[in-house]
Coordinates of C-alpha atoms in Angstrom, one line a residue:
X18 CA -28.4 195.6 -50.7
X19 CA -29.6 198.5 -48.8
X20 CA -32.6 198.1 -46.6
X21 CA -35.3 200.6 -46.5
X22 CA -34.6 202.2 -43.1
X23 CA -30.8 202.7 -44.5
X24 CA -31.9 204.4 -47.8
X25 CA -34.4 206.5 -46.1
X26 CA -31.5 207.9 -43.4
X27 CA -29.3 208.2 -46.2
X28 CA -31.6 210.8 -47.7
X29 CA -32.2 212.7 -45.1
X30 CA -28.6 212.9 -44.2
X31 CA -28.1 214.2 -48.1
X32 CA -31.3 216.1 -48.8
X33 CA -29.2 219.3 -48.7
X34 CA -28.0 218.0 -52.4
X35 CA -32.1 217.5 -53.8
X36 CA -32.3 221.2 -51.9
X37 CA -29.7 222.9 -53.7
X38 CA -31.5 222.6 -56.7
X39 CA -34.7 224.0 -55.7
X40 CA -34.5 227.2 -57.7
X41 CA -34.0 225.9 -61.0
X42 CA -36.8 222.9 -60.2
X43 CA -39.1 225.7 -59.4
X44 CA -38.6 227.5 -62.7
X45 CA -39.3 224.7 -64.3
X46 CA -42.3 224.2 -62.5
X47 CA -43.3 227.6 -64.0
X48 CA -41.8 227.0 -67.3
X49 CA -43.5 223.7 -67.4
X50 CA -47.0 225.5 -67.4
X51 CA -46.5 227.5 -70.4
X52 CA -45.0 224.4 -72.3
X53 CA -48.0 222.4 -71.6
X54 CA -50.4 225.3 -72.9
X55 CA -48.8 224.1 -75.9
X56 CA -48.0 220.8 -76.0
X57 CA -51.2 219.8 -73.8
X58 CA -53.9 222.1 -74.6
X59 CA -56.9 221.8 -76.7
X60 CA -58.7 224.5 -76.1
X61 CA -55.5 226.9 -77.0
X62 CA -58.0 229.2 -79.6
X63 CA -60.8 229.2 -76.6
X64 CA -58.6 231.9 -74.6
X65 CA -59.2 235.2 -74.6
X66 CA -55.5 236.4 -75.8
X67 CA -56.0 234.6 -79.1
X68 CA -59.6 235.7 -79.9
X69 CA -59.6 238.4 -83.0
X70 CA -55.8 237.5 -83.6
X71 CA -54.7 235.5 -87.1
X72 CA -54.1 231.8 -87.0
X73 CA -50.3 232.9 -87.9
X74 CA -50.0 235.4 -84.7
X75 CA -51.2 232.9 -82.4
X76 CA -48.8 230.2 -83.6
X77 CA -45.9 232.5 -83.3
X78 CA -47.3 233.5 -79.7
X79 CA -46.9 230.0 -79.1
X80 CA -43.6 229.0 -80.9
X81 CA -41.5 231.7 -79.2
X82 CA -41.2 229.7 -76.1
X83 CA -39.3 227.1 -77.7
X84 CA -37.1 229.5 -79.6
X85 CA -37.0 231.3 -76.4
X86 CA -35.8 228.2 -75.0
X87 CA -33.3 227.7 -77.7
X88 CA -31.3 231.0 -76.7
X89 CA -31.5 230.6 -73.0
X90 CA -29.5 227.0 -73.5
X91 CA -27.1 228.7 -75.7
X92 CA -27.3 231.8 -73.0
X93 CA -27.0 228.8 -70.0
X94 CA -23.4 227.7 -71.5
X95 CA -21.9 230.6 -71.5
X96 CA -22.9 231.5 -67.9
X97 CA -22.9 228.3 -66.4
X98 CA -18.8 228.2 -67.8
X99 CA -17.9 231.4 -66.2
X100 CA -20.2 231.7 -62.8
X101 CA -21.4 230.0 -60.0
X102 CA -24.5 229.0 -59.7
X103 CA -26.6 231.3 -57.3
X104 CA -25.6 234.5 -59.5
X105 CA -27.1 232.5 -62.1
X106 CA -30.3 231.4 -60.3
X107 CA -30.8 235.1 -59.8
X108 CA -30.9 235.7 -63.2
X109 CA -33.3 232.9 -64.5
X110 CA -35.8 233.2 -61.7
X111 CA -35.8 237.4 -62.5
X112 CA -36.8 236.4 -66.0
X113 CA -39.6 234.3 -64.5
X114 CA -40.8 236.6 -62.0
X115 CA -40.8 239.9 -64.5
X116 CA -42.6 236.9 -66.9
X117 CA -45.4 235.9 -64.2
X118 CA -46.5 239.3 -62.8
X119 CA -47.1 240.0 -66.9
X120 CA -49.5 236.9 -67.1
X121 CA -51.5 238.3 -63.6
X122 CA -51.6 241.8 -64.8
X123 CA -52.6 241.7 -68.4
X124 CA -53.5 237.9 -69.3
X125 CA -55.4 238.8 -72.4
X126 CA -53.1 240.7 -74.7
X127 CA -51.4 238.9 -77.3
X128 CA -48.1 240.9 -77.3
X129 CA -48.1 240.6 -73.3
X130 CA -48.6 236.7 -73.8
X131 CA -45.6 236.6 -76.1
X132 CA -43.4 238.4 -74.0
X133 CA -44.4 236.7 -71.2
X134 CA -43.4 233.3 -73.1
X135 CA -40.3 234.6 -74.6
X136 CA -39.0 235.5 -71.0
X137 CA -40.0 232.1 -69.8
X138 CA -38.2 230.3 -72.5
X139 CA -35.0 232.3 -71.8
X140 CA -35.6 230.8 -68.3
X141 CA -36.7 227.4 -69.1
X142 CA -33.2 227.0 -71.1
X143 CA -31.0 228.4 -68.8
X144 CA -32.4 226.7 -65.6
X145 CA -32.8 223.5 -67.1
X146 CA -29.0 223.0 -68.5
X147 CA -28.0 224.5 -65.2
X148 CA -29.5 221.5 -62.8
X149 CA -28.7 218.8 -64.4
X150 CA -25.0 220.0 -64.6
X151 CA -24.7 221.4 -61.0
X152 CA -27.7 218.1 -60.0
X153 CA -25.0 216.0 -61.0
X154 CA -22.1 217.2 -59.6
X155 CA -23.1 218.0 -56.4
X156 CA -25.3 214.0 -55.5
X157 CA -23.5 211.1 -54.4
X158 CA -24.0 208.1 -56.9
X159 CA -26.2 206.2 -54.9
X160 CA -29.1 209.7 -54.6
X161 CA -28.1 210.9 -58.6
X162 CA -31.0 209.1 -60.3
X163 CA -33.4 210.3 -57.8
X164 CA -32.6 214.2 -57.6
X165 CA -32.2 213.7 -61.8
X166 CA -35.7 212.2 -61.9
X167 CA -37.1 215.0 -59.8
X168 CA -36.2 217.6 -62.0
X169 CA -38.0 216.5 -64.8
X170 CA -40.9 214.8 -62.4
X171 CA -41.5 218.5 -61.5
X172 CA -41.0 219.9 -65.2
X173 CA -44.0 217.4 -65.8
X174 CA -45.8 218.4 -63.4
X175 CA -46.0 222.2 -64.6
X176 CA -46.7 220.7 -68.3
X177 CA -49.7 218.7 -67.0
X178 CA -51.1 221.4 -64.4
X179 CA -51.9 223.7 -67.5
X180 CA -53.4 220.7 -69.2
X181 CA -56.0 220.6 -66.1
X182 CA -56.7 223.9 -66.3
X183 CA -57.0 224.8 -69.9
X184 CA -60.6 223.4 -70.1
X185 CA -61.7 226.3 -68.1
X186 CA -61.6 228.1 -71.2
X187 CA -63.8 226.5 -73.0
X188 CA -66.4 225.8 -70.7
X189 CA -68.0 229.0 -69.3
X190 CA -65.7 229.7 -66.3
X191 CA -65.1 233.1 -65.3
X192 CA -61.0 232.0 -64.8
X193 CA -58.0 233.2 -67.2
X194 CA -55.9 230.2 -67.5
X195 CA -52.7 232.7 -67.5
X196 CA -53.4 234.6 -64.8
X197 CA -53.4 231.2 -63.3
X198 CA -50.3 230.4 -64.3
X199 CA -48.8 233.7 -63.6
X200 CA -50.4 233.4 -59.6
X201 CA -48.8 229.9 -59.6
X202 CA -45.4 231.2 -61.0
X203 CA -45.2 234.0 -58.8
X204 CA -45.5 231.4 -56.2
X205 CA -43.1 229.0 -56.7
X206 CA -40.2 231.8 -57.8
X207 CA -40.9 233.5 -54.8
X208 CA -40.3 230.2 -53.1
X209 CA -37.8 229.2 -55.0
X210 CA -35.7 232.7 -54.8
X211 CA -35.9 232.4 -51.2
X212 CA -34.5 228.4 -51.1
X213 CA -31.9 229.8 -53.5
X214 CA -30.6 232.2 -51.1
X215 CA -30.2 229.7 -48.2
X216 CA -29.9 226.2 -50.0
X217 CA -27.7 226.9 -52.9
X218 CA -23.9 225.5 -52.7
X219 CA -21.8 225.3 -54.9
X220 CA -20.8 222.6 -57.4
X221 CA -17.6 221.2 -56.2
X222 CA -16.5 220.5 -60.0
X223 CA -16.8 224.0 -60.3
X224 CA -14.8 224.9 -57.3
X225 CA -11.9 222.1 -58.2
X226 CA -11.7 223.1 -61.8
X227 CA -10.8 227.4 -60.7
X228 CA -8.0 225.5 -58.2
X229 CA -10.7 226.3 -55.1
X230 CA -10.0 222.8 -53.9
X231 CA -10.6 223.6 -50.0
X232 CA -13.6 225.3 -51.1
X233 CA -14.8 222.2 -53.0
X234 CA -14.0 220.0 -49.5
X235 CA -16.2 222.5 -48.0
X236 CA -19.1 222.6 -50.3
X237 CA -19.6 218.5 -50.0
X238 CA -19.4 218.5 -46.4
X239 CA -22.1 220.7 -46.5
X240 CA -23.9 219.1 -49.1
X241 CA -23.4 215.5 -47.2
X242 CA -24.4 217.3 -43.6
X243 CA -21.0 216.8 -42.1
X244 CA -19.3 218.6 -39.6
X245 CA -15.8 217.2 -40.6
X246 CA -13.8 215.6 -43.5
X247 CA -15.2 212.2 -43.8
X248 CA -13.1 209.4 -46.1
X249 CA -16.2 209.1 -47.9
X250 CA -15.7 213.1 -49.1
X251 CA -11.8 212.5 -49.2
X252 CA -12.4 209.4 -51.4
X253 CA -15.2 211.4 -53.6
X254 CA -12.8 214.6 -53.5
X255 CA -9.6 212.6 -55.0
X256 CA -12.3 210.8 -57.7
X257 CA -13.5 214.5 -58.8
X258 CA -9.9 215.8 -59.2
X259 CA -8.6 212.8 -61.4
X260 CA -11.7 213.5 -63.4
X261 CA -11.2 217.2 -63.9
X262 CA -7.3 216.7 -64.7
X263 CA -8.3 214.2 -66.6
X264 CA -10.7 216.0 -68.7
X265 CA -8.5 219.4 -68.8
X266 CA -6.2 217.6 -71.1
X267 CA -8.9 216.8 -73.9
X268 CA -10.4 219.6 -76.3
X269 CA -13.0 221.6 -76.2
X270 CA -14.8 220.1 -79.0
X271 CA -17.6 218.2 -78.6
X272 CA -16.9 216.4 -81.3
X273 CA -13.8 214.5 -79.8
X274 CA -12.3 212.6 -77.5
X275 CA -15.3 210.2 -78.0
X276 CA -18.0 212.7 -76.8
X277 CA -20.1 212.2 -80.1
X278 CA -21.4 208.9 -79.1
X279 CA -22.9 210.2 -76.1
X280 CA -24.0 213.3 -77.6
X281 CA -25.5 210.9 -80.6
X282 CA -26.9 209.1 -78.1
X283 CA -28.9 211.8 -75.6
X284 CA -30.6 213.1 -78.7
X285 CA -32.1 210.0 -79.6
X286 CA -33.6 209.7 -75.8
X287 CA -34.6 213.2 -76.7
X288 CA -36.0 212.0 -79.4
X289 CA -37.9 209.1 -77.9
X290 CA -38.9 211.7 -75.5
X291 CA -40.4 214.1 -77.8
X292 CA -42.1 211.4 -79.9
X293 CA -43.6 210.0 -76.8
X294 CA -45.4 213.2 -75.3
X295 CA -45.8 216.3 -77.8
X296 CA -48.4 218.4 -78.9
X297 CA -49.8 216.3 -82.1
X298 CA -49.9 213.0 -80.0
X299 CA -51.5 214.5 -76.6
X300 CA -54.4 216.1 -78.2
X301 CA -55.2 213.1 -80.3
X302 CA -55.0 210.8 -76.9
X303 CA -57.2 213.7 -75.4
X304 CA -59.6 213.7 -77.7
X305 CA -59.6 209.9 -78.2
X306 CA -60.1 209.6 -74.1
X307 CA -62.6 212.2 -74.1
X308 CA -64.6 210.7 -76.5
X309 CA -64.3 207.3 -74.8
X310 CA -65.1 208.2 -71.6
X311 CA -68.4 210.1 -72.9
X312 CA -67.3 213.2 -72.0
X313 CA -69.2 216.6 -73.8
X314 CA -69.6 218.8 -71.4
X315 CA -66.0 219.2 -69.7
X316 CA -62.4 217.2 -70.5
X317 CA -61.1 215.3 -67.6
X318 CA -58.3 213.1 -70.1
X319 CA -55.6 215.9 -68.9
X320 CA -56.6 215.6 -65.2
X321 CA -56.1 211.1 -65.7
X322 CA -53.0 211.9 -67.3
X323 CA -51.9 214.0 -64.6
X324 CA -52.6 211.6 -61.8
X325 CA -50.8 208.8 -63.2
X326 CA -48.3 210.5 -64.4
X327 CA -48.1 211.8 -60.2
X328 CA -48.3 208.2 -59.3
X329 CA -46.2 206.6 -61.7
X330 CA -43.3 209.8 -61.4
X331 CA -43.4 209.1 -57.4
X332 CA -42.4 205.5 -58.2
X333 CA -40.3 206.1 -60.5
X334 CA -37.8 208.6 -57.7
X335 CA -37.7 206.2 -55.3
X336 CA -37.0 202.9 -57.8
X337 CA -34.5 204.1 -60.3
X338 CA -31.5 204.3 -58.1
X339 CA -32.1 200.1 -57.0
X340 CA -33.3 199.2 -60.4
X341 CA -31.4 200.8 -62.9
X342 CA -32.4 203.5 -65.6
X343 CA -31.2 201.3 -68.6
X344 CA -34.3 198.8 -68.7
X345 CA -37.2 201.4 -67.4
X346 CA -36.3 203.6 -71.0
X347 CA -36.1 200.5 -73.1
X348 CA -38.8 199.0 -71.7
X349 CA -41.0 202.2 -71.7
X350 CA -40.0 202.8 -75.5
X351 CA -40.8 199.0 -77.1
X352 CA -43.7 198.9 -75.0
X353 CA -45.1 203.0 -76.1
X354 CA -44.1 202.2 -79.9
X355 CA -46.1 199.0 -80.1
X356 CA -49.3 200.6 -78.3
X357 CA -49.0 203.5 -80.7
X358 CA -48.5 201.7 -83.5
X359 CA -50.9 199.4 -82.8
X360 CA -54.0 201.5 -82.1
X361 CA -52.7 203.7 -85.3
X362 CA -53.4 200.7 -87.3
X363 CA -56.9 200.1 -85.7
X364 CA -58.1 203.8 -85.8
X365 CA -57.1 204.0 -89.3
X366 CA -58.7 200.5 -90.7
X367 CA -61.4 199.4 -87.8
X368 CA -65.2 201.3 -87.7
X369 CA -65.2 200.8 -84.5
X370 CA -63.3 200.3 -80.9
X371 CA -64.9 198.7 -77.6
X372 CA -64.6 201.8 -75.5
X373 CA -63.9 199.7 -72.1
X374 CA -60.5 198.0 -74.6
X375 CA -59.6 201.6 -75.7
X376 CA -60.1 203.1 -72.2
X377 CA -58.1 200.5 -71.2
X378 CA -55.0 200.6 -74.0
X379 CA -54.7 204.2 -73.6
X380 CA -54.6 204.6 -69.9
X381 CA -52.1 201.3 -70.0
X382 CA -49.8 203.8 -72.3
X383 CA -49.4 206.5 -70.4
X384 CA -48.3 204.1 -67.6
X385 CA -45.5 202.7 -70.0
X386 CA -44.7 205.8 -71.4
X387 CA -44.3 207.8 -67.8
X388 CA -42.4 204.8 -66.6
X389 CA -39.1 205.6 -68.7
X390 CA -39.1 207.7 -71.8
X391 CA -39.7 211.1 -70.0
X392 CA -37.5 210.4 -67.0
X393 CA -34.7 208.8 -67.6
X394 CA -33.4 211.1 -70.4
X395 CA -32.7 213.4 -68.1
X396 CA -30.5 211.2 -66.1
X397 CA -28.6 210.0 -68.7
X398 CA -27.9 213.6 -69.7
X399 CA -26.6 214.6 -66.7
X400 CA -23.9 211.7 -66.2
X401 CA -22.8 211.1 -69.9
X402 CA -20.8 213.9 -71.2
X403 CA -17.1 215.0 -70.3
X404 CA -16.8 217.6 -67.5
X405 CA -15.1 220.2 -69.9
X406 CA -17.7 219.3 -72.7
X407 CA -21.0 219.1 -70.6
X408 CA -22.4 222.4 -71.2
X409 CA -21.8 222.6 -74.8
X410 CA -23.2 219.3 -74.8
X411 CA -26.2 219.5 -73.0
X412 CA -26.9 223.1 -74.7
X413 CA -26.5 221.0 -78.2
X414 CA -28.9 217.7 -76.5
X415 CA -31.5 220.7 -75.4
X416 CA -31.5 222.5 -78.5
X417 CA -32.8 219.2 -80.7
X418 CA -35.5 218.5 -77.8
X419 CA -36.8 222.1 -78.2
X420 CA -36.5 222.0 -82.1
X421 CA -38.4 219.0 -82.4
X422 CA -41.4 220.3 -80.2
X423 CA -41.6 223.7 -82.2
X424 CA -41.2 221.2 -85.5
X425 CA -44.3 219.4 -84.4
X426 CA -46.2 222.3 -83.5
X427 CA -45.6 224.3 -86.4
X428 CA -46.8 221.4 -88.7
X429 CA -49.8 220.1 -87.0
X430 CA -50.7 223.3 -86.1
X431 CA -54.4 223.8 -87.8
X432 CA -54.7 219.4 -88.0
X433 CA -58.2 218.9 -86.7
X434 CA -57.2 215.9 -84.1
X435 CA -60.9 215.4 -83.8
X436 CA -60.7 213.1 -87.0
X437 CA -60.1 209.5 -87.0
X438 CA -57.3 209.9 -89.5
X439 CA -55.1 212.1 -87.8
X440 CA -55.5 210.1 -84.8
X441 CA -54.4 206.8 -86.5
X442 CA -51.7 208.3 -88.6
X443 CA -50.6 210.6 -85.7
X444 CA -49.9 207.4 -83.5
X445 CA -48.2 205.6 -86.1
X446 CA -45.6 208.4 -86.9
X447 CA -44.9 208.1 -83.1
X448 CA -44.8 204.6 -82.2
X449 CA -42.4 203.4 -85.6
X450 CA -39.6 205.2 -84.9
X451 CA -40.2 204.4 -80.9
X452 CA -39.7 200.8 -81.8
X453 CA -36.8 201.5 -84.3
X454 CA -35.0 203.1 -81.4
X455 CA -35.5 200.4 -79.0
X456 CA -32.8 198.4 -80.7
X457 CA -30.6 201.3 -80.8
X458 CA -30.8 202.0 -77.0
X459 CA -30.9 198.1 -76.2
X460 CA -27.3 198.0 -78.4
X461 CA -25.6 201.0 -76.8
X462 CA -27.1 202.8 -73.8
X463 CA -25.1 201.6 -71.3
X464 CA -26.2 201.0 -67.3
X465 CA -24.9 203.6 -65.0
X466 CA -26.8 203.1 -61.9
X467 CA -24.3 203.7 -58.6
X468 CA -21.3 205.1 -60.5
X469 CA -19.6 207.6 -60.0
X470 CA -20.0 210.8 -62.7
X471 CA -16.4 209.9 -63.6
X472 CA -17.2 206.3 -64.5
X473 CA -20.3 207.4 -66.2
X474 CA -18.5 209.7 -68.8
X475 CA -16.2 207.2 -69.2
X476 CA -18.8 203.9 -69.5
X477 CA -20.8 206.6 -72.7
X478 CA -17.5 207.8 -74.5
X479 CA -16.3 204.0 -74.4
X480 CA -12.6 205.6 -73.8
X481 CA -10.2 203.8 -71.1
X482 CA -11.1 202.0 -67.9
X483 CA -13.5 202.7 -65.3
X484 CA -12.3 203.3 -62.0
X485 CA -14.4 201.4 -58.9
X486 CA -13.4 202.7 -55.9
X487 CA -9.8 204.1 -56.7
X488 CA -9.2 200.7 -57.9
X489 CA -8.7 199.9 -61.9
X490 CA -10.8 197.3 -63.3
X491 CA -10.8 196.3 -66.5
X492 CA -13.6 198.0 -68.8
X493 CA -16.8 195.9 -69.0
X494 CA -19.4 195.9 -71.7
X495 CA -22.5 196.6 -69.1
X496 CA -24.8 195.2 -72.4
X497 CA -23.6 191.7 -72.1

């Protein structure tokens, strides 16, 4: 067991591997904001941009992100398989600058707004498949769950921000929400740009697969902060080189070579994820705290959510690499499916709710909810697929998560959240299948906590044995 002092020096040593990914973490930081004007956002129709515009234009307005976000993960494969990573930085975090200065200059214009959004998405989708491959490849086992976490710890915290700020609308203040957003994105891509230039190595998978093997030496010592060849980078050197031959002699297909169960797999977390926190089920849990807590004048459920879903993220980084990712997710889905389904069932049959109980119930599931289910997806994604299939892969895995958002927003669209029905039968549609997929991730998501990539792809896909230590093991069921 490490101690505390230990684990602390051991991320300092290796921080260069969390800093490496700064320029995609601040896109999404960006990206986040205009995904929560969506999926957190009840006073979307109180901004200026939609005011005179049809019901139809404004939900486009707001769809085009997703779809946006759909072609940048398609876009993201095809670069991430023929480039190195900085070129591709440059070209996401263009898209999000050229996106933010619109949102400053002209905040109020439908088309600007649109454009803005589709530029964003394109960003969103290519940054986000493009850390957690290089996030994976470049951290030891024993940081991976952390830096993993912190990408979508900081994708959350964009989403939430614009939840805080989109009651300005509403209530008389003299702010633009997207101008906001826009100063804030200009902000962290200028930032991030500059990290990017300095920070940025390369993915030594990358480098070992193109034959640029002293390269790839070169790129962990610097990612490690070492001034020589340790046998701790010879060890993890030889361990990425067996897994790249070995991978180079399976197809291309993600279909094979037992990369469907994985893939099956990472869309159900998707899934999970997506029923957990989305448009229909935030605004009724806004509403619902709103009108619990009394409020009339001005909404502070988004500004709750966001602190503990601050608190409860923090945690989260610094626990899931000594505790394990498998338990947190099923733990976080049983417990969110049976608090949605059970306060469905109440707000649909009972008159009335104790509003200390229902303050209580709902702040005790964004806890559960924020202590798994939007986390540790995002882990799993990034260790579970075959190096030669891992873009496709995660392209495929993003493409469901985005479908199903834009799904749920195009339906619910006009719902009036406000009423007691759509509340209950809003929660219920959420928590059923969250408790249906329990068992599924209880049967097969395996534990992966301190292995290495290789051993991860090879625990999901069920294929072979796993290798400890250059040593061959027989292959354990990590269920039992």
């Amino acid at each position: 067991m490490v101690s505390c002092g230990e684990w602390v020096e051991m991320s300092q040593k290796n921080k260069p591997q969390s800093n490496t990914l700064a320029a995609a973490i601040m896109t999404l930081i960006t990206t986040g904001m205009i995904m929560g004007s969506t999926i957190l956002n009840m006073d979307l129709h109180s901004q200026t941009w939609t005011r005179g515009n049809s019901n139809s234009a404004v939900l486009f307005t707001t769809l085009v992100f997703f779809l946006a976000a759909v072609v940048g993960s398609i876009a993201g494969y095809f670069l991430v398989e023929r480039h190195e990573k900085k070129p591709i930085s440059k070209v996401y975090l263009v898209l999000a600058l050229v996106a933010s200065v619109l949102l400053v200059a002209i905040p109020d214009h439908i088309v600007a707004v649109a454009f803005a959004r589709v530029l964003l998405g394109l960003s969103h989708g290519m940054a986000y498949l493009v850390v957690l491959i290089h996030g994976a490849e470049v951290a030891i086992k024993e940081l991976r769950g952390m830096n993993m976490t912190a990408v979508n710890y900081c994708l959350m915290v964009g989403v939430i921000t614009h939840g805080a700020l989109s009651p300005t609308a509403t209530y008389g203040y003299d702010l633009q929400p997207n101008r906001i957003v826009g100063i804030l994105g200009l902000t962290y891509i200028v930032l991030g740009g500059g990290l990017a230039q300095f920070l940025t190595y390369e993915s030594p998978v990358y480098l070992i697969q193109r034959g640029r093997d002293a390269e790839a030496i070169q790129s962990m010592m610097k990612l490690r902060h070492e001034s020589t060849e340790t046998w701790e980078i010879r060890n993890d050197y030889i361990e990425l080189k067996t897994m790249v031959q070995e991978d180079e002699e399976t197809s291309r297909s993600i279909f094979e070579d037992g990369n469907l169960r994985p893939l099956v797999l990472m869309a159900l977390c998707k899934l999970a994820s997506v029923l957990s926190f989305n448009m229909a089920l935030n605004l009724v849990r806004l509403y619902i705290l709103d009108e619990l807590f009394g409020m009339e004048t001005y909404s502070i459920s988004a500004i709750m959510i966001l602190m503990i879903r601050l608190i409860m993220g923090v945690l989260f980084l610094f626990t899931i690499d000594r505790f394990g990712r498998r338990a947190p997710m099923i733990m976080s889905s049983v417990g969110s499916g049976v608090i949605l389904t059970v306060m469905g069932i109440i707000y649909l049959v009972a008159d009335y709710i104790n509003e200390d109980v229902g303050i209580a119930i709902m702040l005790t599931y964004e806890v559960v909810a924020s202590s798994g289910l939007t986390f540790v997806p995002d882990v799993y994604t990034s260790e579970a697929f075959n190096t030669k299939k891992k873009a496709a892969s995660i392209a495929v895995v993003h493409t469901v998560e985005n479908i199903l958002q834009l799904i749920i927003v195009a339906v619910t669209f006009s719902w009036n959240f406000k009423s007691e029905e759509y509340q209950g039968g809003v929660m219920l549609f959420c928590g059923i299948p969250l408790v249906i997929l329990t068992g599924v991730f209880y049967r097969w998501l395996p534990e992966t906590t301190k292995m290495t990539i290789r051993q991860t792809r090879t625990e999901f896909s069920k294929r072979g044995e796993i290798v400890f230590s250059g040593t061959k093991q027989p292959h354990a069921n990590l269920n039992d």
